[in-house]
JSON list of C-alpha atoms in Angstrom, two decimals:
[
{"chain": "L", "resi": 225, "resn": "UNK", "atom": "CA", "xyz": [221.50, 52.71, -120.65]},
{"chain": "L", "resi": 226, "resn": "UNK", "atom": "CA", "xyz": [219.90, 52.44, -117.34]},
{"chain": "L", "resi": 227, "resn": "UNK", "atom": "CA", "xyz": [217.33, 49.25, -117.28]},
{"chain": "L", "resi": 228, "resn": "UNK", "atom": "CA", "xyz": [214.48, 49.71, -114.75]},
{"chain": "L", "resi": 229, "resn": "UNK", "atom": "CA", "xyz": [213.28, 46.78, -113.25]},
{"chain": "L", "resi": 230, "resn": "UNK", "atom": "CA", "xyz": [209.59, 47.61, -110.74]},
{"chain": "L", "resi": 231, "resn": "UNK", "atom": "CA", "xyz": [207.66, 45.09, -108.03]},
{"chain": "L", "resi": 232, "resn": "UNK", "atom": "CA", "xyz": [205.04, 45.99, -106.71]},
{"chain": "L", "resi": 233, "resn": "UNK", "atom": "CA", "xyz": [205.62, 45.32, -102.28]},
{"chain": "L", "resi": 234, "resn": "UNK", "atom": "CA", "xyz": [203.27, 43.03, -100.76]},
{"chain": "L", "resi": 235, "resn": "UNK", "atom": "CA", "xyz": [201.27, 42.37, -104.34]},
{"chain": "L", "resi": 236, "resn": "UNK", "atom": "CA", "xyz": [199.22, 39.32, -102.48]},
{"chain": "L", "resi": 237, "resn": "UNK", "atom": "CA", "xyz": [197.29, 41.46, -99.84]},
{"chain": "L", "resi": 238, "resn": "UNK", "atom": "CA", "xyz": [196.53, 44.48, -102.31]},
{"chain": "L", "resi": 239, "resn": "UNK", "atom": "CA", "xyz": [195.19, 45.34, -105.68]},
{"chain": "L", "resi": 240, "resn": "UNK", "atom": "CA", "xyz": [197.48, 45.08, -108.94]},
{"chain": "L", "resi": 241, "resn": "UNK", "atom": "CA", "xyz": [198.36, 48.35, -109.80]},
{"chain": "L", "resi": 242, "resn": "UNK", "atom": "CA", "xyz": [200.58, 47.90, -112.58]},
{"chain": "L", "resi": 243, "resn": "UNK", "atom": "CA", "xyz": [198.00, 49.30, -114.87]},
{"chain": "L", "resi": 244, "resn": "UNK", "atom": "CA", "xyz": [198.19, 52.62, -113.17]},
{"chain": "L", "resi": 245, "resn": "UNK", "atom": "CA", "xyz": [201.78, 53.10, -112.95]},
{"chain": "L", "resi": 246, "resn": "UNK", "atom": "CA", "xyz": [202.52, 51.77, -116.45]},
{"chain": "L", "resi": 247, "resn": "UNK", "atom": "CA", "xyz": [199.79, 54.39, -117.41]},
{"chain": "L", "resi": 248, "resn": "UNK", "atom": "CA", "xyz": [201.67, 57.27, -115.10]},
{"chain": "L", "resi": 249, "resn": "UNK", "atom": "CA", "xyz": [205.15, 56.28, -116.59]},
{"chain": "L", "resi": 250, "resn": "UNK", "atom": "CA", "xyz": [203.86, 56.46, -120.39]},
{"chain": "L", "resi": 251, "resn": "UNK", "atom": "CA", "xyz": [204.79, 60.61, -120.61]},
{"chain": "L", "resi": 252, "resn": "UNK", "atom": "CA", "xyz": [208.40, 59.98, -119.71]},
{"chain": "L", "resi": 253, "resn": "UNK", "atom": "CA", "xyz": [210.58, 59.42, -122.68]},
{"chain": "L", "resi": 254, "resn": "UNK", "atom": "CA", "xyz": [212.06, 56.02, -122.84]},
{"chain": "L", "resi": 255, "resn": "UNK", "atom": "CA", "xyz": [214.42, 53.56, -125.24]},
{"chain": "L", "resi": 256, "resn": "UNK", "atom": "CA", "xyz": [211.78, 50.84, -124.95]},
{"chain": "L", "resi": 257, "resn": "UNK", "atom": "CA", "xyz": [208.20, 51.04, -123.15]},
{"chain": "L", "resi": 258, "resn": "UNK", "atom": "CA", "xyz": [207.76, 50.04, -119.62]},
{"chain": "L", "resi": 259, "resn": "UNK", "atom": "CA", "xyz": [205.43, 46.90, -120.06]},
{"chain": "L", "resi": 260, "resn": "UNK", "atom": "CA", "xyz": [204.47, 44.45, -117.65]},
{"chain": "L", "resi": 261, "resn": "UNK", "atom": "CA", "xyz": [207.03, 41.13, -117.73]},
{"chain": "L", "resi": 262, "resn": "UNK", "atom": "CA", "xyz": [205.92, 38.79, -115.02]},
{"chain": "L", "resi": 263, "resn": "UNK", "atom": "CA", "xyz": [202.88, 39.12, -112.42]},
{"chain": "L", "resi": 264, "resn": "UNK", "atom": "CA", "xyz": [203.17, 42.73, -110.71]},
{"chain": "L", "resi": 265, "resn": "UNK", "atom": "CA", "xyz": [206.38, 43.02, -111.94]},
{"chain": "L", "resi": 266, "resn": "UNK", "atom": "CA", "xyz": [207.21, 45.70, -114.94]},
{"chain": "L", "resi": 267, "resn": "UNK", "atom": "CA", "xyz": [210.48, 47.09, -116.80]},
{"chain": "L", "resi": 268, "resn": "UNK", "atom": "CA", "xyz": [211.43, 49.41, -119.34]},
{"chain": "L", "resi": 269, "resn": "UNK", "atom": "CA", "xyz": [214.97, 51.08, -120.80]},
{"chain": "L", "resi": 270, "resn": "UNK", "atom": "CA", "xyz": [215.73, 54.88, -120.51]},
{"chain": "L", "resi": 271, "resn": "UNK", "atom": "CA", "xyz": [218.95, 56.37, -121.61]},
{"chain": "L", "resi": 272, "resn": "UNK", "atom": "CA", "xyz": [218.71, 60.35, -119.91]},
{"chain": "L", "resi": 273, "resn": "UNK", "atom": "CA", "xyz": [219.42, 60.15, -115.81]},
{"chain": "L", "resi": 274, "resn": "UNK", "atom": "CA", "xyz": [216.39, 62.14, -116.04]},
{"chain": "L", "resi": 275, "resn": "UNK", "atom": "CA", "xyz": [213.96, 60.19, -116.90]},
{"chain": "L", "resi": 276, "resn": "UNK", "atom": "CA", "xyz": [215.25, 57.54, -114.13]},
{"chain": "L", "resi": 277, "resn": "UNK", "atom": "CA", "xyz": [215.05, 60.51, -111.37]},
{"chain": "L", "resi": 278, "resn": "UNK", "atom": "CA", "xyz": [211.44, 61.42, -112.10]},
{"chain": "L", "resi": 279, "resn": "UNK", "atom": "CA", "xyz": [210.83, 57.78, -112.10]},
{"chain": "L", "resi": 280, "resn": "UNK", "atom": "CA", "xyz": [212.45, 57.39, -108.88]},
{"chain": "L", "resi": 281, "resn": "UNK", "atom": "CA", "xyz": [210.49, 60.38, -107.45]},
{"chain": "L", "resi": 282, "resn": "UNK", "atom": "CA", "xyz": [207.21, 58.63, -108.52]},
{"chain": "L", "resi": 283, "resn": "UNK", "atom": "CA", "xyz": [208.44, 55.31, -106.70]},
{"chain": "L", "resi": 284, "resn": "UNK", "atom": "CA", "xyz": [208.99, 57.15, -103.50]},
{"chain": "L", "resi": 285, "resn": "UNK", "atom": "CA", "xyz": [206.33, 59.02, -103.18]},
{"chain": "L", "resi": 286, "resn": "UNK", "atom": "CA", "xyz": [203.89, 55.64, -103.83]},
{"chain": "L", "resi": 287, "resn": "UNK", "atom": "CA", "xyz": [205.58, 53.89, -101.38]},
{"chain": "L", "resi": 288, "resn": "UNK", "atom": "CA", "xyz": [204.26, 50.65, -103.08]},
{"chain": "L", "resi": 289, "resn": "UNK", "atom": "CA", "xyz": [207.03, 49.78, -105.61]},
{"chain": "L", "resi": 290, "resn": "UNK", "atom": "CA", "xyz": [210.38, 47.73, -105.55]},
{"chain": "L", "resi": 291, "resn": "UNK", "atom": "CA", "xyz": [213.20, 49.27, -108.30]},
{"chain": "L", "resi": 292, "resn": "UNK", "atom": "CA", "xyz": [216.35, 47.57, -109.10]},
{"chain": "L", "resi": 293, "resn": "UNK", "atom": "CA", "xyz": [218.24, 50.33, -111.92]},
{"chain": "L", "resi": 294, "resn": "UNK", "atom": "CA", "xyz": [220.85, 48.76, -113.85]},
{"chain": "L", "resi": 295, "resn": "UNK", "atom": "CA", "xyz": [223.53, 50.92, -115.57]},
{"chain": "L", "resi": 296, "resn": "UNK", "atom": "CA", "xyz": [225.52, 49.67, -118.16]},
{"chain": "L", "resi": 297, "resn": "UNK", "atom": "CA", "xyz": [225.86, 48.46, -121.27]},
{"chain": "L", "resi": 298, "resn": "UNK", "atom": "CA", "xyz": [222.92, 46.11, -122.83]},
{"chain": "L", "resi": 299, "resn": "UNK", "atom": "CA", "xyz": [220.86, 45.74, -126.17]},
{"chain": "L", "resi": 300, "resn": "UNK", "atom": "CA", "xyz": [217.51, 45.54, -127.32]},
{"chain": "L", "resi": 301, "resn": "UNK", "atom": "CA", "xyz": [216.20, 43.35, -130.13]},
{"chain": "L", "resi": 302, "resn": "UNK", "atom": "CA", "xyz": [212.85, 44.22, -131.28]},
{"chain": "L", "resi": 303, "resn": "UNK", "atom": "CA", "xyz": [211.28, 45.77, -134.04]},
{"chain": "L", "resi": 304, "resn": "UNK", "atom": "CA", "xyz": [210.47, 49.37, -134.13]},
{"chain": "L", "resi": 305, "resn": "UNK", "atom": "CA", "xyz": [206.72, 48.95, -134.49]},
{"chain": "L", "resi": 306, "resn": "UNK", "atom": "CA", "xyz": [206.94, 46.98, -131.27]},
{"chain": "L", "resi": 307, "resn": "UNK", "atom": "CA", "xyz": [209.55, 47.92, -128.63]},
{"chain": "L", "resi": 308, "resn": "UNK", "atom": "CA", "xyz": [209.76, 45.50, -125.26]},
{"chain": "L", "resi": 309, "resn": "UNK", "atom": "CA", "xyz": [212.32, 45.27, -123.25]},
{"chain": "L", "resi": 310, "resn": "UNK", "atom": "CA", "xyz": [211.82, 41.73, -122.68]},
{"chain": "L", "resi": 311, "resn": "UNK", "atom": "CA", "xyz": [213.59, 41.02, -125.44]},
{"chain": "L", "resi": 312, "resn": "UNK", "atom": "CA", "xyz": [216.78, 42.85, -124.55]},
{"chain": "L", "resi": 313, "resn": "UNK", "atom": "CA", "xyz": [220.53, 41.27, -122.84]},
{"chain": "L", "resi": 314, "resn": "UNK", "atom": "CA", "xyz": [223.47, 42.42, -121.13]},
{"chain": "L", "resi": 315, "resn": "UNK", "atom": "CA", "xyz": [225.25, 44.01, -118.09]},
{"chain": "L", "resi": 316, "resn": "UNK", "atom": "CA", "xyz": [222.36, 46.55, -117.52]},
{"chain": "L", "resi": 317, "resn": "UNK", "atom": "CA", "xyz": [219.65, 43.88, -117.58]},
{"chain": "L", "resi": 318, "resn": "UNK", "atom": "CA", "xyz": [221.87, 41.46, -115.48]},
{"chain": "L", "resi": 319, "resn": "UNK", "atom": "CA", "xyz": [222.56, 44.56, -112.85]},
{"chain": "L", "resi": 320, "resn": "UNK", "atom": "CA", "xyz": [219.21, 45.79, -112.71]},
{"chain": "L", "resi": 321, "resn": "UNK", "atom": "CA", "xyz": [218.20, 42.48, -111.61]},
{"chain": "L", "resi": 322, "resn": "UNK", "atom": "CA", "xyz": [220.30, 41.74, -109.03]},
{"chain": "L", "resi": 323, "resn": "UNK", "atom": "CA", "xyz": [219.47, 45.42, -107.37]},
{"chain": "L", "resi": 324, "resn": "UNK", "atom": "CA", "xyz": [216.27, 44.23, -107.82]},
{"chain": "L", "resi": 325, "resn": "UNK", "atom": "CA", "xyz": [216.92, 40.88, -105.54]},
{"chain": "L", "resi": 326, "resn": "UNK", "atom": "CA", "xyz": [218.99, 42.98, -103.12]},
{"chain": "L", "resi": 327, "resn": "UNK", "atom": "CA", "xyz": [215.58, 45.32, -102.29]},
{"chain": "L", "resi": 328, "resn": "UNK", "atom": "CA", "xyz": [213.31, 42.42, -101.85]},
{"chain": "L", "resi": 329, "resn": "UNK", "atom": "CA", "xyz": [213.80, 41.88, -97.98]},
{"chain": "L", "resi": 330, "resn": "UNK", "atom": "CA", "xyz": [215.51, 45.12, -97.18]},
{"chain": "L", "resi": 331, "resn": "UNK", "atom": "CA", "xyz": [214.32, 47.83, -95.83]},
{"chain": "L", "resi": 332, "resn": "UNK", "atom": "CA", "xyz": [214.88, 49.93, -98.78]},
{"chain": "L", "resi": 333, "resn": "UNK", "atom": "CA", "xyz": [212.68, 49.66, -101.84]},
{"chain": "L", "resi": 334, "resn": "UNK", "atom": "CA", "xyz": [215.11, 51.31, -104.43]},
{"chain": "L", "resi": 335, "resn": "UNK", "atom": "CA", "xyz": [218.99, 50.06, -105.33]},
{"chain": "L", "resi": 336, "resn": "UNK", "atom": "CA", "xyz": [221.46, 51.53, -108.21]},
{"chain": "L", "resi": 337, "resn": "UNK", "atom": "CA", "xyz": [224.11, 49.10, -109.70]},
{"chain": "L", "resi": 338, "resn": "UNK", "atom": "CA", "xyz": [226.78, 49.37, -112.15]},
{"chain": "L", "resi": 339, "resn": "UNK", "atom": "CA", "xyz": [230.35, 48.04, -112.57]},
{"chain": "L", "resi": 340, "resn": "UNK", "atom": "CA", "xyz": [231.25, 51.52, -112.10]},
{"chain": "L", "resi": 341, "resn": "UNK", "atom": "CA", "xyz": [230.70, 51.39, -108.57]},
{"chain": "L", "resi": 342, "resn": "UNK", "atom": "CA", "xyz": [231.59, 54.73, -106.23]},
{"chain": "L", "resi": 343, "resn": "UNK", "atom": "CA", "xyz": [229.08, 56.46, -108.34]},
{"chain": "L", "resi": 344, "resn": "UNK", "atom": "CA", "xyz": [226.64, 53.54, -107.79]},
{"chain": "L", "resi": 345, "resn": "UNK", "atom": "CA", "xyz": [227.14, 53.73, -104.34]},
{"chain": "L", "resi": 346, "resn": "UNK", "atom": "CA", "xyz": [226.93, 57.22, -103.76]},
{"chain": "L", "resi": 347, "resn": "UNK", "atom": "CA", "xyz": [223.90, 57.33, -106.05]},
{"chain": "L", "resi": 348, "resn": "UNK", "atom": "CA", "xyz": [222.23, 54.54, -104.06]},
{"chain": "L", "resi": 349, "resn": "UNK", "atom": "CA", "xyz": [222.96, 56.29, -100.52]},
{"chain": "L", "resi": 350, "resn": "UNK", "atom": "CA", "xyz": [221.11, 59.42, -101.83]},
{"chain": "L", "resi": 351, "resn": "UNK", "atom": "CA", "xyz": [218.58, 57.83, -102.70]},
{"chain": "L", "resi": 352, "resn": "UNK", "atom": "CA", "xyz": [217.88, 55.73, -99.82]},
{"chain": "L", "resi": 353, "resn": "UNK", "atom": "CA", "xyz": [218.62, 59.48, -97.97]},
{"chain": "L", "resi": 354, "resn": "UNK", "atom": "CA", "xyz": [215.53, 60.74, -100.22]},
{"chain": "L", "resi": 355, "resn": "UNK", "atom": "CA", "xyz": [213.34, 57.67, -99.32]},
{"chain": "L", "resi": 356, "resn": "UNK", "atom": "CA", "xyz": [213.73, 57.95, -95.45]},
{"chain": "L", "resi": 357, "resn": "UNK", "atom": "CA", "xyz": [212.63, 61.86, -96.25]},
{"chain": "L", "resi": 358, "resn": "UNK", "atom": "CA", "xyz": [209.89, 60.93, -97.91]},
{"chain": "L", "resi": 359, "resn": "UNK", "atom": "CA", "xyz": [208.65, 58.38, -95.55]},
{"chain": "L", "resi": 360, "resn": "UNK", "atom": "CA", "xyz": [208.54, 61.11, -92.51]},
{"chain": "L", "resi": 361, "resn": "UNK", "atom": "CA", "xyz": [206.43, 62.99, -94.51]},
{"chain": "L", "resi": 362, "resn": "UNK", "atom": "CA", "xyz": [202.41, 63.57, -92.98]},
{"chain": "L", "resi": 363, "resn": "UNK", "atom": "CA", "xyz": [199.61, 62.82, -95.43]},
{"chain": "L", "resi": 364, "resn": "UNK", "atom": "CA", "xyz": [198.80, 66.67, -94.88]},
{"chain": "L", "resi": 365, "resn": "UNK", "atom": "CA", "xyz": [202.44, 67.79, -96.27]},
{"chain": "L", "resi": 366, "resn": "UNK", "atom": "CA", "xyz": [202.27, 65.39, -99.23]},
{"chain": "L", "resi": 367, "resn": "UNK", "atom": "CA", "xyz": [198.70, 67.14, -99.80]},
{"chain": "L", "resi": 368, "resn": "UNK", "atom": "CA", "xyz": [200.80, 70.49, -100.01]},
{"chain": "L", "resi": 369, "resn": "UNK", "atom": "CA", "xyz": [203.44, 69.43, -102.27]},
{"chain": "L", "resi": 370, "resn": "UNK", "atom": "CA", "xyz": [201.04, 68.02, -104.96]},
{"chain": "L", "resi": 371, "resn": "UNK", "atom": "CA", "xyz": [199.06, 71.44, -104.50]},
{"chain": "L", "resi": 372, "resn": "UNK", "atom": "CA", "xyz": [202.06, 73.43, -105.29]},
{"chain": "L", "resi": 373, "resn": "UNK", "atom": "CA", "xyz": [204.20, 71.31, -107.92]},
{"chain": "L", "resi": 374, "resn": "UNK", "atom": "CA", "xyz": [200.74, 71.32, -110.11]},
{"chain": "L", "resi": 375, "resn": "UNK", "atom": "CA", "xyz": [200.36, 75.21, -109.74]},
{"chain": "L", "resi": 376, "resn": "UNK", "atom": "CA", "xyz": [202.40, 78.11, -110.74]},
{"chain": "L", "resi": 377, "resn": "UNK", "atom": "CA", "xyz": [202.56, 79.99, -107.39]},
{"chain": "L", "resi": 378, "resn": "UNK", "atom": "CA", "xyz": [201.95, 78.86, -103.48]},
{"chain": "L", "resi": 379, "resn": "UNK", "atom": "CA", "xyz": [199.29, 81.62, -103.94]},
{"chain": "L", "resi": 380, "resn": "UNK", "atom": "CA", "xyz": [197.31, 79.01, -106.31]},
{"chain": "L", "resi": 381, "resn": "UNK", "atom": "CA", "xyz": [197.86, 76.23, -103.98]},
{"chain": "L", "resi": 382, "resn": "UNK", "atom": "CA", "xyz": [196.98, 77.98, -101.36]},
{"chain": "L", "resi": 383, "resn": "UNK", "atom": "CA", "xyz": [194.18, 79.23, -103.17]},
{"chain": "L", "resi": 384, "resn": "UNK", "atom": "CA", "xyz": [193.05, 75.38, -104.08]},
{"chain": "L", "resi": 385, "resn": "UNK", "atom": "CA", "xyz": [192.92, 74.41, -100.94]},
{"chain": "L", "resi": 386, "resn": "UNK", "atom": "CA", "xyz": [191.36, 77.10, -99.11]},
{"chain": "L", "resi": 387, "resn": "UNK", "atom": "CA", "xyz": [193.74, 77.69, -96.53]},
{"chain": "L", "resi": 388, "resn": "UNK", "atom": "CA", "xyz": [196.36, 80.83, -96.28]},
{"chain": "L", "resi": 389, "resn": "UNK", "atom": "CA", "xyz": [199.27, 81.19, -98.30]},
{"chain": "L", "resi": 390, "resn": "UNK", "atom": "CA", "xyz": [201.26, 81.56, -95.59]},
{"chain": "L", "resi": 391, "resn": "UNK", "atom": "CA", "xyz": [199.93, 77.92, -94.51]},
{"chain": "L", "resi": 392, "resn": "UNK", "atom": "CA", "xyz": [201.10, 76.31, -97.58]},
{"chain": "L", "resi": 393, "resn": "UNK", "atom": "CA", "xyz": [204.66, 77.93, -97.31]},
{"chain": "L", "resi": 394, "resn": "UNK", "atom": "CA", "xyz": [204.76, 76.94, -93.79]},
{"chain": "L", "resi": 395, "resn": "UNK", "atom": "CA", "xyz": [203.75, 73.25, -94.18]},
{"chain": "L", "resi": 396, "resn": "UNK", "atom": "CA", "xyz": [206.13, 72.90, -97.38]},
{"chain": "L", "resi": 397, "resn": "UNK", "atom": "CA", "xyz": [209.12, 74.12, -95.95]},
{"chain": "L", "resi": 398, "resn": "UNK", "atom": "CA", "xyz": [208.69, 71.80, -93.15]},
{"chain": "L", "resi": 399, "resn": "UNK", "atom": "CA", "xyz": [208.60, 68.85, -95.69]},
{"chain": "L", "resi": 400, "resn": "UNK", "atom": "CA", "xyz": [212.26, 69.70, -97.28]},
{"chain": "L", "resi": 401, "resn": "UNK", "atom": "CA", "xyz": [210.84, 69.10, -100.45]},
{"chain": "L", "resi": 402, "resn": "UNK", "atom": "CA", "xyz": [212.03, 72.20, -101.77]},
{"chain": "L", "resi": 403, "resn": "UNK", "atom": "CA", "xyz": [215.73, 70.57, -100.19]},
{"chain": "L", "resi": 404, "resn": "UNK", "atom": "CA", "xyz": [215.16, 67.18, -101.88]},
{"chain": "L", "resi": 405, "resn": "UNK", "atom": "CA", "xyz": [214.58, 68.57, -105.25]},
{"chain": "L", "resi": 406, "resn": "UNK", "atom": "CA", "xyz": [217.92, 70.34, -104.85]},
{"chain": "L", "resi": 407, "resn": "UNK", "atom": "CA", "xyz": [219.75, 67.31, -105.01]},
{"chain": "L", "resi": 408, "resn": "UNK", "atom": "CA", "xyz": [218.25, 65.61, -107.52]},
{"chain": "L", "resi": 409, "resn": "UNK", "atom": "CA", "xyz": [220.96, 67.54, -109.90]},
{"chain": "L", "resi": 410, "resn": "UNK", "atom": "CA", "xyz": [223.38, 65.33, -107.98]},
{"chain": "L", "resi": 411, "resn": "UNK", "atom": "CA", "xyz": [221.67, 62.27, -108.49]},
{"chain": "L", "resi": 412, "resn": "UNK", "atom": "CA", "xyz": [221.91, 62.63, -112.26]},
{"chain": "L", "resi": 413, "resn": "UNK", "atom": "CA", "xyz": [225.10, 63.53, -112.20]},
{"chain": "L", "resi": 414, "resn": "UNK", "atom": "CA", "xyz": [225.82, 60.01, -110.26]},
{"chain": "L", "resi": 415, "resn": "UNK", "atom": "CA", "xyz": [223.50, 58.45, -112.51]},
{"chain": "L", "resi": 416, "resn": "UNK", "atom": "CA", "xyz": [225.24, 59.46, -115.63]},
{"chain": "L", "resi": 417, "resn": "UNK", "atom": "CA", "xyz": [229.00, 58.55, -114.02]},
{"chain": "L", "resi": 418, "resn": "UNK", "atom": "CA", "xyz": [227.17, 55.15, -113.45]},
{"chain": "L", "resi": 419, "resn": "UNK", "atom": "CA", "xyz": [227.05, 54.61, -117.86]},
{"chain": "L", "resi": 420, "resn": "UNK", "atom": "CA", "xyz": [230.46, 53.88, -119.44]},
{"chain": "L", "resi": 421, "resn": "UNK", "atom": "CA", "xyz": [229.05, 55.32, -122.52]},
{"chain": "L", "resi": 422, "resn": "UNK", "atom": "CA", "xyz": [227.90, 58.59, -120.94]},
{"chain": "L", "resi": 423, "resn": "UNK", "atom": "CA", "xyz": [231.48, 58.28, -118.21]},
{"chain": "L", "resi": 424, "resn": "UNK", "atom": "CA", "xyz": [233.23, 57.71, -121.29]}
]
């Protein structure tokens, strides 16, 4: 199971926004609900790699969250009329808070543990890879990307935002999100290596 522990950065000179992103992580399919555990901080269980890469996506491109993932082993106690992962306990839960704690004066917001750890690591390096990418990215080109990953064709986008075609193709090739997205098969691949049960 991967255990997903979220802070939101600098939660004393801005707004709470756990309600939104508990309300923009509700679609993705999960072992217990993300709820909100302490302050600004939130967590929830998913068992598919990915779930935890369009998570991750989210967290990047918000640029206002802390994530510690822990892979492992745990359980969850709860009945099933009222899942929370605060009631839950072992080497996931442990893991996903101490990648948590090793985020909180780094430069990095996101970090992978397991006790399997070359797939942890490598998981972690792409990820911090895909953070520094999305960090270089212009307000304009994140305008772009949204246009086109919520239409079918650049035409649409382009279409939307009343500029040329050739525009949008221009401005999202320059962003390497097309690149990024490539690798995300990678990153689930590390993610599930990072799971005895799934590695074994």
């Amino acid at each position: 199971m991967f255990v997903l522990t979220i802070d939101q950065r600098r939660s004393r000179a801005d707004e709470d926004r756990v309600p939104l992103l508990l309300a923009q992580l509700e679609p993705i399919p999960v072992a217990s609900p993300f709820v909100r555990t302490a302050g600004d901080e939130i967590q929830g269980v998913i068992t598919d790699p990915e779930g935890v890469v369009v998570i991750i996506d989210k967290l990047l491109r918000s640029g206002k969250w802390r994530c510690g993932i822990g892979a492992g082993a745990g359980e969850l106690f709860f009945a099933k009329d009222a899942p929370d992962s605060r009631s839950g306990r072992g080497d996931a839960f442990v893991l996903a808070r101490e990648a948590l704690e090793s985020v909180k004066h780094s430069r990095h917001s996101i970090a992978l543990r397991s006790r399997v750890e070359e797939p942890a690591s490598e998981g972690e390096a792409l990820i911090h890879l895909m953070e520094a990418l999305s960090a270089s990215r212009t307000r304009r080109q994140w305008e772009i990307i949204e246009a086109v990953e919520a239409r079918e064709t650049m035409s649409e986008a382009a279409q939307y935002l009343g500029v040329s075609p050739s525009a949008v193709s221009q401005v999202y090739a320059q962003s390497a999100r097309r690149e990024q997205r490539a690798c995300y098969g990678l990153l689930r691949r590390l993610l599930s290596q990072c799971d005895p049960k799934e590695n074994g």
